[in-house]
Amino acid sequence: MKNKQLTETALKKKSFWVRLHEEKYLQVMALLGVAWMIVFNYIPMYGILIAFKKNFKITTPLFSWKFLTSPWAAAGGFQNFITFFKDEEFWNVMLNTIGISLLKLFINFPLPIIFALLLNEVKSQKFKKAIQTISYLPHFLSWVVLGGILTTWLGETGLINDLLVKFGFLEKGVTFLAYPKYFWGIVIVSDLWKELGWSAIIYLAAISGIDQEMYEAARVDGASRWKQIWAITLPSIASTITIMFILQVGGLLNSNFDQILVLNNPLNNPRSNVIDIYTYTTAMRGMRYSFSTAIGLFKSVIGFGLLFMANQITKKLNDTSLF
């Protein structure tokens, strides 16, 4: 019995090396990806130590004895975190970050799904391709370009004001980006404008993989198009929706730094000052690198917690998860 087990183990080892040799080109490609991840994702994690240092200076090399022996922050190294929690901007920053992210989750997450379902119902291929091209185009423009366009359109004499005045919604033009109360709405709508078509691609791909015989059987049974969407399409892409939802929840504290940076100004700052903007201004303008690193680490830890929680909940609800 023992000899049989040893033989099976030897065969498994042999088959592994044989398979490795047969797939050597694929393995090399995979190793390049692993090497990239190690260099750019894991080695930089060493910099997390900055969050626990008293006052890191940018001129101090990270991989040096001077950095390792530099003084740690008070309160067991957690003083920077405590300072952030006690900061007068803490609650405002958290409110803005969570508020914008939740609005994007409840509004901008389901709309690409609906758009993909509607687009899938279009019979004319020419019209379908035209809509896809138009909806994809804004994604390929940077937020620097789109931010300039939006700033012009939302100005007092911009396109949006001209249309609103012309149709009687406003008596005179309003500089929308100068008022904090409009900022969240501008962020949500502009993000939807830029990413609606691109976000729908993955759902269209999932829909295209559904067995068409299921639809034929449903039509034979007299099911309407709405019934087919509800009973066949949505259940078939439920796993894709679940994975995208988990990733969206995991990034709940990410508010699209590029977008908000180009739309932010001192007038709308009470509603545009999110964690990413606060971290950037603290590090680049205040040169408080240890403090800003602590904020970034706090955001990452909370993000991982949300990701893990969403993963476990969806795993129990519909047996779909990332891990």
Coordinates of C-alpha atoms in Angstrom, one line a residue:
M1 CA 0.0 0.0 0.0
K2 CA 2.8 2.3 0.9
N3 CA 4.7 1.6 -2.4
K4 CA 1.5 2.3 -4.3
Q5 CA 1.1 5.7 -2.7
L6 CA 4.8 6.5 -3.4
T7 CA 4.2 5.5 -7.0
E8 CA 1.2 7.8 -7.3
T9 CA 3.1 10.7 -5.8
A10 CA 6.0 10.1 -8.2
L11 CA 3.5 10.1 -11.2
K12 CA 2.0 13.3 -10.0
K13 CA 5.4 15.0 -9.7
K14 CA 6.3 13.7 -13.1
S15 CA 3.1 14.9 -14.7
F16 CA 3.6 18.4 -13.1
W17 CA 7.1 18.8 -14.6
V18 CA 5.9 17.4 -17.9
R19 CA 3.0 19.8 -17.9
L20 CA 5.3 22.6 -16.9
H21 CA 7.6 21.8 -19.9
E22 CA 4.7 21.6 -22.3
E23 CA 3.3 25.0 -21.1
K24 CA 6.7 26.7 -20.8
Y25 CA 5.7 29.7 -22.9
L26 CA 2.5 30.3 -21.0
Q27 CA 4.4 29.9 -17.7
V28 CA 7.0 32.5 -18.8
M29 CA 4.2 34.9 -19.6
A30 CA 2.6 34.2 -16.2
L31 CA 5.9 34.7 -14.5
L32 CA 6.3 38.1 -16.1
G33 CA 2.9 39.1 -14.7
V34 CA 3.9 37.8 -11.2
A35 CA 7.2 39.7 -11.4
W36 CA 5.4 42.9 -12.4
M37 CA 3.0 42.4 -9.4
I38 CA 5.8 41.8 -7.0
V39 CA 7.8 44.9 -8.2
F40 CA 5.0 47.4 -8.4
N41 CA 2.4 46.0 -5.8
Y42 CA 4.2 44.2 -3.1
I43 CA 7.7 45.8 -2.7
P44 CA 6.1 49.3 -2.4
M45 CA 4.1 48.0 0.6
Y46 CA 7.3 48.4 2.5
G47 CA 6.5 52.2 2.4
I48 CA 3.6 51.5 4.8
L49 CA 6.1 52.0 7.6
I50 CA 6.1 55.7 6.8
A51 CA 2.6 55.8 8.4
F52 CA 4.1 54.8 11.8
K53 CA 7.0 57.2 11.7
K54 CA 7.0 60.5 13.5
N55 CA 7.9 62.9 10.8
F56 CA 9.2 61.3 7.5
K57 CA 11.1 63.5 5.2
I58 CA 11.1 62.9 1.5
T59 CA 14.9 63.3 1.3
T60 CA 15.3 60.2 3.5
P61 CA 15.9 57.0 1.4
L62 CA 13.4 54.3 2.3
F63 CA 15.9 51.4 2.1
S64 CA 18.4 52.9 4.4
W65 CA 19.5 52.5 8.0
K66 CA 18.6 56.2 8.6
F67 CA 14.9 55.5 7.8
L68 CA 14.8 52.3 9.9
T69 CA 16.3 54.1 13.0
S70 CA 14.2 57.3 12.6
P71 CA 11.8 57.9 15.5
W72 CA 8.4 56.2 15.6
A73 CA 5.2 58.1 16.1
A74 CA 3.8 58.4 19.6
A75 CA 1.0 56.2 20.9
G76 CA 2.9 53.0 19.8
G77 CA 3.3 54.4 16.3
F78 CA -0.4 55.1 15.8
Q79 CA -0.3 58.9 16.6
N80 CA -0.9 59.8 12.9
F81 CA -4.1 57.8 12.8
I82 CA -5.3 59.3 16.0
T83 CA -4.5 62.8 14.7
F84 CA -6.6 62.0 11.6
F85 CA -9.5 60.8 13.6
K86 CA -9.4 63.9 15.7
D87 CA -9.0 66.3 12.8
E88 CA -11.8 68.8 12.3
E89 CA -12.1 67.8 8.7
F90 CA -12.5 64.1 9.4
W91 CA -16.2 63.8 9.5
N92 CA -16.7 66.2 6.5
V93 CA -14.2 64.2 4.5
M94 CA -15.8 60.9 5.4
L95 CA -19.3 62.3 4.6
N96 CA -18.3 63.5 1.2
T97 CA -16.4 60.3 0.4
I98 CA -19.1 57.9 1.5
G99 CA -21.9 60.1 0.1
I100 CA -20.5 60.3 -3.4
S101 CA -19.5 56.6 -3.4
L102 CA -23.0 55.4 -2.2
L103 CA -24.7 57.5 -4.9
K104 CA -22.4 56.0 -7.5
L105 CA -23.2 52.5 -6.1
F106 CA -27.0 53.0 -6.1
I107 CA -27.3 55.0 -9.4
N108 CA -24.2 54.4 -11.6
F109 CA -23.9 50.7 -10.8
P110 CA -27.3 49.5 -12.0
L111 CA -27.6 51.8 -15.0
P112 CA -24.9 50.1 -17.1
I113 CA -26.8 46.8 -16.5
I114 CA -30.0 48.4 -17.7
F115 CA -28.3 50.0 -20.7
A116 CA -26.7 46.6 -21.7
L117 CA -30.1 44.9 -21.4
L118 CA -31.8 47.6 -23.6
L119 CA -28.9 47.6 -26.1
N120 CA -29.2 43.8 -26.4
E121 CA -32.8 44.2 -27.5
V122 CA -31.9 46.4 -30.4
K123 CA -32.4 44.4 -33.7
S124 CA -30.6 46.8 -36.1
Q125 CA -26.9 46.1 -36.0
K126 CA -26.0 49.4 -37.5
F127 CA -28.0 51.4 -35.0
K128 CA -26.6 49.2 -32.2
K129 CA -23.0 49.8 -33.2
A130 CA -23.6 53.5 -33.5
I131 CA -25.1 53.7 -30.0
Q132 CA -22.1 51.6 -28.7
T133 CA -19.6 53.9 -30.3
I134 CA -21.2 57.1 -29.0
S135 CA -21.5 55.7 -25.5
Y136 CA -17.9 54.3 -25.4
L137 CA -16.3 57.5 -26.7
P138 CA -16.2 59.6 -23.5
H139 CA -14.3 56.8 -21.7
F140 CA -11.2 57.4 -23.9
L141 CA -11.0 61.0 -23.0
S142 CA -9.1 61.9 -19.8
W143 CA -10.7 63.7 -16.9
V144 CA -8.4 66.6 -17.6
V145 CA -10.1 67.1 -21.0
L146 CA -13.6 66.3 -19.8
G147 CA -13.0 68.5 -16.7
G148 CA -12.2 71.5 -19.0
I149 CA -15.3 70.8 -21.1
L150 CA -17.5 70.5 -18.0
T151 CA -16.1 73.7 -16.5
T152 CA -16.9 75.6 -19.7
W153 CA -20.4 74.0 -20.1
L154 CA -21.3 74.6 -16.4
G155 CA -20.1 78.3 -16.5
E156 CA -22.6 81.1 -16.2
T157 CA -22.6 81.5 -20.0
G158 CA -22.0 77.9 -20.8
L159 CA -24.0 75.4 -22.9
I160 CA -25.9 73.9 -19.9
N161 CA -27.0 77.4 -18.7
D162 CA -28.0 78.4 -22.2
L163 CA -30.2 75.4 -22.6
L164 CA -31.8 75.7 -19.1
V165 CA -32.5 79.4 -19.7
K166 CA -33.9 78.8 -23.2
F167 CA -36.3 76.1 -22.0
G168 CA -37.4 78.2 -19.0
F169 CA -35.8 76.2 -16.2
L170 CA -33.7 79.2 -15.1
E171 CA -34.1 82.9 -15.3
K172 CA -30.4 83.5 -15.7
G173 CA -27.2 81.5 -15.8
V174 CA -25.6 79.9 -12.7
T175 CA -22.0 79.0 -12.2
F176 CA -22.8 75.5 -11.0
L177 CA -19.2 74.6 -9.8
A178 CA -19.2 77.6 -7.5
Y179 CA -22.0 76.1 -5.3
P180 CA -21.3 73.1 -3.1
K181 CA -24.9 71.9 -3.2
Y182 CA -24.6 71.1 -6.9
F183 CA -21.2 69.3 -6.7
W184 CA -22.4 65.7 -5.9
G185 CA -24.9 65.8 -8.7
I186 CA -22.3 67.0 -11.2
V187 CA -19.9 64.2 -10.1
I188 CA -22.6 61.5 -10.5
V189 CA -23.9 62.7 -13.8
S190 CA -20.5 63.3 -15.4
D191 CA -19.2 59.9 -14.2
L192 CA -22.2 58.3 -15.7
W193 CA -21.7 60.2 -19.0
K194 CA -18.1 59.0 -19.2
E195 CA -18.4 55.4 -18.1
L196 CA -21.9 54.2 -18.9
G197 CA -21.1 52.6 -22.3
W198 CA -17.7 51.2 -21.2
S199 CA -19.1 49.7 -18.0
A200 CA -21.9 48.0 -20.1
I201 CA -19.3 46.0 -22.2
I202 CA -18.8 43.3 -19.6
Y203 CA -22.5 42.8 -19.2
L204 CA -23.0 42.7 -23.0
A205 CA -20.3 40.1 -23.2
A206 CA -22.0 38.0 -20.5
I207 CA -25.3 38.3 -22.3
S208 CA -23.8 37.2 -25.6
G209 CA -22.7 33.9 -23.9
I210 CA -26.2 32.9 -23.0
D211 CA -27.5 29.8 -24.8
Q212 CA -30.0 31.0 -27.4
E213 CA -32.0 27.8 -27.2
M214 CA -33.3 29.0 -23.8
Y215 CA -34.8 32.1 -25.5
E216 CA -36.3 29.9 -28.3
A217 CA -37.9 27.6 -25.7
A218 CA -39.3 30.7 -23.9
R219 CA -40.8 32.1 -27.1
V220 CA -42.4 28.8 -27.8
D221 CA -44.0 28.9 -24.4
G222 CA -45.3 32.4 -25.2
A223 CA -43.0 34.4 -22.9
S224 CA -42.8 38.1 -23.7
R225 CA -39.4 39.9 -24.1
W226 CA -39.8 41.3 -20.6
K227 CA -40.4 37.9 -19.2
Q228 CA -37.4 36.5 -21.1
I229 CA -35.1 39.3 -19.6
W230 CA -36.4 38.6 -16.1
A231 CA -36.4 34.8 -16.3
I232 CA -33.4 34.1 -18.5
T233 CA -31.1 37.1 -19.1
L234 CA -30.8 38.4 -15.5
P235 CA -30.3 35.0 -13.8
S236 CA -27.7 34.1 -16.5
I237 CA -25.6 37.2 -15.8
A238 CA -26.2 37.3 -12.0
S239 CA -22.7 36.0 -11.2
T240 CA -21.1 38.7 -13.3
I241 CA -23.3 41.4 -11.6
T242 CA -22.3 39.9 -8.2
I243 CA -18.6 40.1 -8.9
M244 CA -18.8 43.7 -10.2
F245 CA -20.9 44.6 -7.1
I246 CA -18.2 43.1 -4.8
L247 CA -15.5 45.1 -6.5
Q248 CA -17.6 48.3 -6.3
V249 CA -18.2 47.8 -2.6
G250 CA -14.5 47.2 -2.0
G251 CA -13.8 50.6 -3.6
L252 CA -16.4 52.4 -1.6
L253 CA -13.8 54.9 -0.2
N254 CA -12.4 55.6 -3.7
S255 CA -14.1 58.6 -5.1
N256 CA -12.3 58.9 -8.5
F257 CA -9.5 61.2 -7.6
D258 CA -8.9 62.5 -11.2
Q259 CA -12.5 63.5 -11.6
I260 CA -12.8 65.4 -8.4
L261 CA -9.4 67.0 -8.6
V262 CA -10.2 68.7 -11.9
L263 CA -13.7 69.8 -10.7
N264 CA -12.6 70.8 -7.2
N265 CA -12.2 74.5 -6.3
P266 CA -12.2 76.5 -3.1
L267 CA -15.9 77.4 -3.5
N268 CA -17.2 73.9 -3.7
N269 CA -14.6 72.4 -1.3
P270 CA -17.1 71.8 1.5
R271 CA -18.6 69.1 -0.7
S272 CA -15.7 68.1 -2.9
N273 CA -13.1 67.5 -0.1
V274 CA -13.0 63.6 -0.2
I275 CA -10.3 61.4 1.3
D276 CA -8.2 61.3 -1.8
I277 CA -8.2 65.0 -2.2
Y278 CA -7.5 65.5 1.5
T279 CA -4.6 63.1 1.4
Y280 CA -3.2 64.8 -1.7
T281 CA -3.3 68.3 -0.3
T282 CA -1.9 67.1 3.0
A283 CA 1.1 65.4 1.4
M284 CA 1.9 67.8 -1.5
R285 CA 1.0 71.1 0.1
G286 CA 1.4 70.4 3.8
M287 CA 4.4 68.0 3.3
R288 CA 3.0 65.8 6.1
Y289 CA 4.0 62.6 4.5
S290 CA 3.7 60.3 7.5
F291 CA 0.2 61.7 8.2
S292 CA -1.0 61.3 4.6
T293 CA 0.4 57.8 4.4
A294 CA -1.6 56.9 7.6
I295 CA -4.7 58.2 5.9
G296 CA -4.0 56.1 2.8
L297 CA -3.4 53.0 4.9
F298 CA -6.6 53.6 6.8
K299 CA -8.6 53.8 3.6
S300 CA -7.0 50.6 2.3
V301 CA -7.8 48.7 5.4
I302 CA -11.4 49.8 5.4
G303 CA -11.6 49.0 1.7
F304 CA -10.3 45.4 2.3
G305 CA -12.8 45.0 5.1
L306 CA -15.7 46.1 2.9
L307 CA -14.5 43.8 0.1
F308 CA -14.2 40.8 2.5
M309 CA -17.7 41.5 4.0
A310 CA -19.4 41.9 0.6
N311 CA -17.7 38.7 -0.6
Q312 CA -18.9 36.7 2.3
I313 CA -22.5 38.1 2.1
T314 CA -22.8 37.3 -1.7
K315 CA -21.2 33.9 -1.1
K316 CA -24.0 33.0 1.3
L317 CA -26.8 34.6 -0.7
N318 CA -26.1 33.2 -4.2
D319 CA -22.9 31.2 -3.8
T320 CA -20.9 33.6 -5.9
S321 CA -17.7 35.1 -4.6
L322 CA -14.2 36.3 -5.5
F323 CA -12.5 34.0 -3.0

